[in-house]
mmCIF file of C-alpha atoms in Angstrom:
data_model
loop_
_atom_site.group_PDB
_atom_site.id
_atom_site.type_symbol
_atom_site.label_atom_id
_atom_site.label_comp_id
_atom_site.label_asym_id
_atom_site.label_seq_id
_atom_site.Cartn_x
_atom_site.Cartn_y
_atom_site.Cartn_z
ATOM 1 C CA MET F 30 54.432 200.299 71.419
ATOM 2 C CA LYS F 31 54.474 201.937 74.849
ATOM 3 C CA THR F 32 53.893 198.559 76.525
ATOM 4 C CA LEU F 33 56.846 196.967 74.705
ATOM 5 C CA ASN F 34 59.112 199.889 75.636
ATOM 6 C CA LYS F 35 57.997 199.707 79.277
ATOM 7 C CA ILE F 36 58.647 195.946 79.505
ATOM 8 C CA LEU F 37 62.130 196.336 78.029
ATOM 9 C CA LEU F 38 62.986 199.222 80.351
ATOM 10 C CA LEU F 39 61.787 197.289 83.416
ATOM 11 C CA SER F 40 63.902 194.309 82.339
ATOM 12 C CA ILE F 41 66.993 196.487 82.063
ATOM 13 C CA ALA F 42 66.256 198.204 85.394
ATOM 14 C CA ALA F 43 66.105 194.771 87.052
ATOM 15 C CA THR F 44 69.492 193.977 85.527
ATOM 16 C CA PHE F 45 71.042 196.947 87.315
ATOM 17 C CA ALA F 46 69.171 196.435 90.580
ATOM 18 C CA THR F 47 70.854 193.196 91.630
ATOM 19 C CA GLY F 48 74.447 192.114 92.081
ATOM 20 C CA CYS F 49 76.391 195.042 90.670
ATOM 21 C CA VAL F 50 79.123 196.354 92.923
ATOM 22 C CA ASP F 51 79.080 200.183 92.809
ATOM 23 C CA ASP F 52 82.801 200.588 92.205
ATOM 24 C CA ALA F 53 82.666 197.922 89.477
ATOM 25 C CA CYS F 54 80.207 199.904 87.312
ATOM 26 C CA ARG F 55 81.317 202.456 84.757
ATOM 27 C CA THR F 56 79.367 204.688 82.381
ATOM 28 C CA TYR F 57 80.799 205.998 79.120
ATOM 29 C CA SER F 58 78.941 208.696 77.178
ATOM 30 C CA SER F 59 79.089 209.992 73.634
ATOM 31 C CA ALA F 60 76.933 212.513 71.787
ATOM 32 C CA THR F 61 74.356 209.857 70.902
ATOM 33 C CA SER F 62 74.539 207.104 73.508
ATOM 34 C CA LYS F 63 75.599 205.901 76.929
ATOM 35 C CA THR F 64 77.262 202.584 77.664
ATOM 36 C CA HIS F 65 77.069 201.099 81.151
ATOM 37 C CA ILE F 66 79.543 198.348 82.020
ATOM 38 C CA CYS F 67 79.092 196.463 85.289
ATOM 39 C CA ALA F 68 81.111 193.614 86.755
ATOM 40 C CA TYR F 69 79.244 191.154 88.978
ATOM 41 C CA ASP F 70 80.586 188.898 91.708
ATOM 42 C CA MET F 71 78.033 186.063 91.587
ATOM 43 C CA ASP F 72 79.676 183.708 94.089
ATOM 44 C CA GLY F 73 80.982 186.218 96.653
ATOM 45 C CA ASP F 74 84.691 185.466 96.191
ATOM 46 C CA GLY F 75 85.583 189.095 95.447
ATOM 47 C CA LYS F 76 86.291 188.438 91.742
ATOM 48 C CA ALA F 77 84.086 189.430 88.818
ATOM 49 C CA ASP F 78 82.229 186.424 87.430
ATOM 50 C CA GLU F 79 80.068 188.252 84.912
ATOM 51 C CA LYS F 80 80.099 191.527 82.967
ATOM 52 C CA ARG F 81 77.084 193.268 81.510
ATOM 53 C CA TYR F 82 77.198 195.962 78.844
ATOM 54 C CA ILE F 83 74.075 198.040 78.314
ATOM 55 C CA GLU F 84 73.736 200.778 75.682
ATOM 56 C CA THR F 85 70.960 203.363 75.694
ATOM 57 C CA ASN F 86 70.308 206.339 73.452
ATOM 58 C CA TYR F 87 71.398 209.823 74.522
ATOM 59 C CA SER F 88 68.236 210.544 76.533
ATOM 60 C CA GLY F 89 68.299 207.141 78.226
ATOM 61 C CA ASN F 90 64.729 206.209 77.347
ATOM 62 C CA ARG F 91 65.190 203.577 74.656
ATOM 63 C CA ILE F 92 67.289 200.423 74.816
ATOM 64 C CA PHE F 93 69.619 199.638 71.947
ATOM 65 C CA SER F 94 71.707 196.742 73.239
ATOM 66 C CA LYS F 95 72.393 194.571 76.277
ATOM 67 C CA LYS F 96 75.377 192.205 76.214
ATOM 68 C CA VAL F 97 76.399 189.709 78.893
ATOM 69 C CA ASP F 98 79.733 187.947 79.417
ATOM 70 C CA ARG F 99 78.541 185.276 81.880
ATOM 71 C CA ASP F 100 81.959 183.862 82.784
ATOM 72 C CA ASN F 101 84.149 186.979 82.368
ATOM 73 C CA ASP F 102 86.240 185.323 79.638
ATOM 74 C CA GLY F 103 85.957 188.254 77.220
ATOM 75 C CA ASN F 104 83.394 186.535 74.958
ATOM 76 C CA ILE F 105 79.811 187.779 74.782
ATOM 77 C CA ASP F 106 77.571 184.884 75.858
ATOM 78 C CA GLU F 107 74.245 186.626 75.341
ATOM 79 C CA GLU F 108 73.112 189.716 73.473
ATOM 80 C CA PHE F 109 69.754 191.436 73.206
ATOM 81 C CA LYS F 110 69.156 194.282 70.725
ATOM 82 C CA TYR F 111 66.147 196.540 70.407
ATOM 83 C CA ILE F 112 65.888 198.337 67.080
ATOM 84 C CA ARG F 113 63.218 200.961 66.463
ATOM 85 C CA LEU F 114 62.491 201.258 62.754
ATOM 86 C CA GLU F 115 60.282 203.912 61.117
ATOM 87 C CA SER F 116 57.005 202.037 61.556
ATOM 88 C CA ALA F 117 57.987 198.913 63.456
ATOM 89 C CA THR F 118 60.356 197.419 66.001
ATOM 90 C CA GLU F 119 62.707 194.450 65.857
ATOM 91 C CA THR F 120 64.323 192.574 68.738
ATOM 92 C CA ILE F 121 67.306 190.272 68.319
ATOM 93 C CA HIS F 122 68.349 187.780 70.993
ATOM 94 C CA LYS F 123 71.627 185.861 70.507
ATOM 95 C CA VAL F 124 73.023 183.198 72.859
ATOM 96 C CA ASP F 125 76.235 181.164 73.075
ATOM 97 C CA GLN F 126 74.667 178.114 74.755
ATOM 98 C CA ASP F 127 77.777 175.942 75.063
ATOM 99 C CA ASP F 128 80.330 178.659 76.022
ATOM 100 C CA ASP F 129 82.587 178.044 73.026
ATOM 101 C CA GLY F 130 82.674 181.708 71.957
ATOM 102 C CA THR F 131 80.292 181.147 69.025
ATOM 103 C CA ILE F 132 76.653 182.242 68.945
ATOM 104 C CA ASP F 133 74.488 179.144 68.435
ATOM 105 C CA PHE F 134 70.943 180.426 69.022
ATOM 106 C CA ILE F 135 69.363 183.511 67.439
ATOM 107 C CA GLU F 136 65.792 184.705 67.848
ATOM 108 C CA ILE F 137 64.550 187.703 65.858
ATOM 109 C CA SER F 138 61.086 189.096 66.581
ATOM 110 C CA HIS F 139 59.274 191.665 64.468
ATOM 111 C CA PHE F 140 56.623 194.007 65.920
ATOM 112 C CA ASN F 141 54.226 196.273 64.024
ATOM 113 C CA GLU F 142 53.667 199.984 64.697
ATOM 114 C CA ASP F 143 51.127 199.095 67.431
ATOM 115 C CA GLY F 144 53.717 197.020 69.286
ATOM 116 C CA ASN F 145 52.159 193.659 68.403
ATOM 117 C CA ARG F 146 54.483 190.782 67.540
ATOM 118 C CA THR F 147 53.973 189.639 63.946
ATOM 119 C CA VAL F 148 56.757 187.121 63.235
ATOM 120 C CA THR F 149 59.564 185.456 65.191
ATOM 121 C CA GLU F 150 62.418 183.721 63.373
ATOM 122 C CA ILE F 151 64.495 181.203 65.343
ATOM 123 C CA ASP F 152 67.930 179.971 64.280
ATOM 124 C CA MET F 153 68.693 176.988 66.518
ATOM 125 C CA ASP F 154 72.236 176.258 65.282
ATOM 126 C CA GLY F 155 73.752 179.726 64.785
ATOM 127 C CA ASP F 156 74.190 179.511 61.003
ATOM 128 C CA ASN F 157 72.160 182.730 60.473
ATOM 129 C CA VAL F 158 69.422 180.783 58.667
ATOM 130 C CA PRO F 159 66.063 180.493 60.500
ATOM 131 C CA ASP F 160 65.064 176.929 61.424
ATOM 132 C CA LEU F 161 61.664 177.807 62.913
ATOM 133 C CA MET F 162 59.263 180.626 62.239
ATOM 134 C CA LYS F 163 56.378 181.640 64.495
ATOM 135 C CA ILE F 164 53.547 183.593 62.878
ATOM 136 C CA TYR F 165 51.275 185.746 65.070
ATOM 137 C CA ASP F 166 47.861 187.312 64.447
ATOM 138 C CA GLU F 167 47.078 191.033 64.795
ATOM 139 C CA ASN F 168 46.791 190.637 68.605
ATOM 140 C CA SER F 169 50.182 188.910 69.052
ATOM 141 C CA GLN F 170 48.521 185.514 69.538
ATOM 142 C CA LEU F 171 50.521 182.625 68.104
ATOM 143 C CA LYS F 172 48.837 181.514 64.880
ATOM 144 C CA SER F 173 51.236 178.908 63.491
ATOM 145 C CA VAL F 174 54.732 177.472 63.714
ATOM 146 C CA LEU F 175 56.715 176.633 60.583
ATOM 147 C CA LYS F 176 59.845 174.503 60.374
ATOM 148 C CA LYS F 177 62.521 174.759 57.699
ATOM 149 C CA ASP F 178 62.140 171.783 55.371
ATOM 150 C CA SER F 179 65.559 171.115 53.856
ATOM 151 C CA MET F 180 64.201 168.368 51.607
ATOM 152 C CA ALA F 181 61.652 170.648 49.946
ATOM 153 C CA GLU F 182 63.800 173.776 50.331
ATOM 154 C CA GLY F 183 60.904 175.608 51.941
ATOM 155 C CA TRP F 184 58.763 175.739 55.069
ATOM 156 C CA LYS F 185 56.548 173.038 56.548
ATOM 157 C CA LYS F 186 53.732 173.846 58.977
ATOM 158 C CA VAL F 187 54.392 172.147 62.312
ATOM 159 C CA LEU F 188 51.548 173.587 64.342
ATOM 160 C CA ASP F 189 48.614 175.904 63.713
ATOM 161 C CA SER F 190 46.447 177.818 66.153
ATOM 162 C CA ASP F 191 43.670 175.189 66.220
ATOM 163 C CA GLU F 192 46.137 172.497 67.291
ATOM 164 C CA LEU F 193 47.883 174.826 69.700
ATOM 165 C CA TYR F 194 44.778 175.834 71.629
ATOM 166 C CA SER F 195 43.329 172.307 71.694
ATOM 167 C CA LEU F 196 46.311 170.941 73.664
#
């Protein structure tokens, strides 16, 4: 679990390290969390092109949410959530790929108490129904990929570990 936490924290630190203008960053605190909002000028024209919203817990050591408005239009184009459950962790990654204001890609990964990925569900059209499922072994190695089979109303194996590692 410590490795997963460290990777997520390094990713967020990199987000703050580049492009944020000091006077364009604000921090808002409550009793349980902090929210950092930064505006980024990506093309150097003096206008904000992107906004990033990052929430941490009150001690600042665990990430809850990172949201990005890539074109500063007020719509969230990408969101990443880290949720620590009692004995496991879940990450949720949502993306608006075509900039129409609607999320059209969702990836949810589940990790066990040791921090190993167990399952990843992928919704490729934003309807909140997984289209692909990746199953991992106890060491987070990809074991198989399943695809939603609408004809059979179930799952169809697309790839298993033997096929994957023989490529």
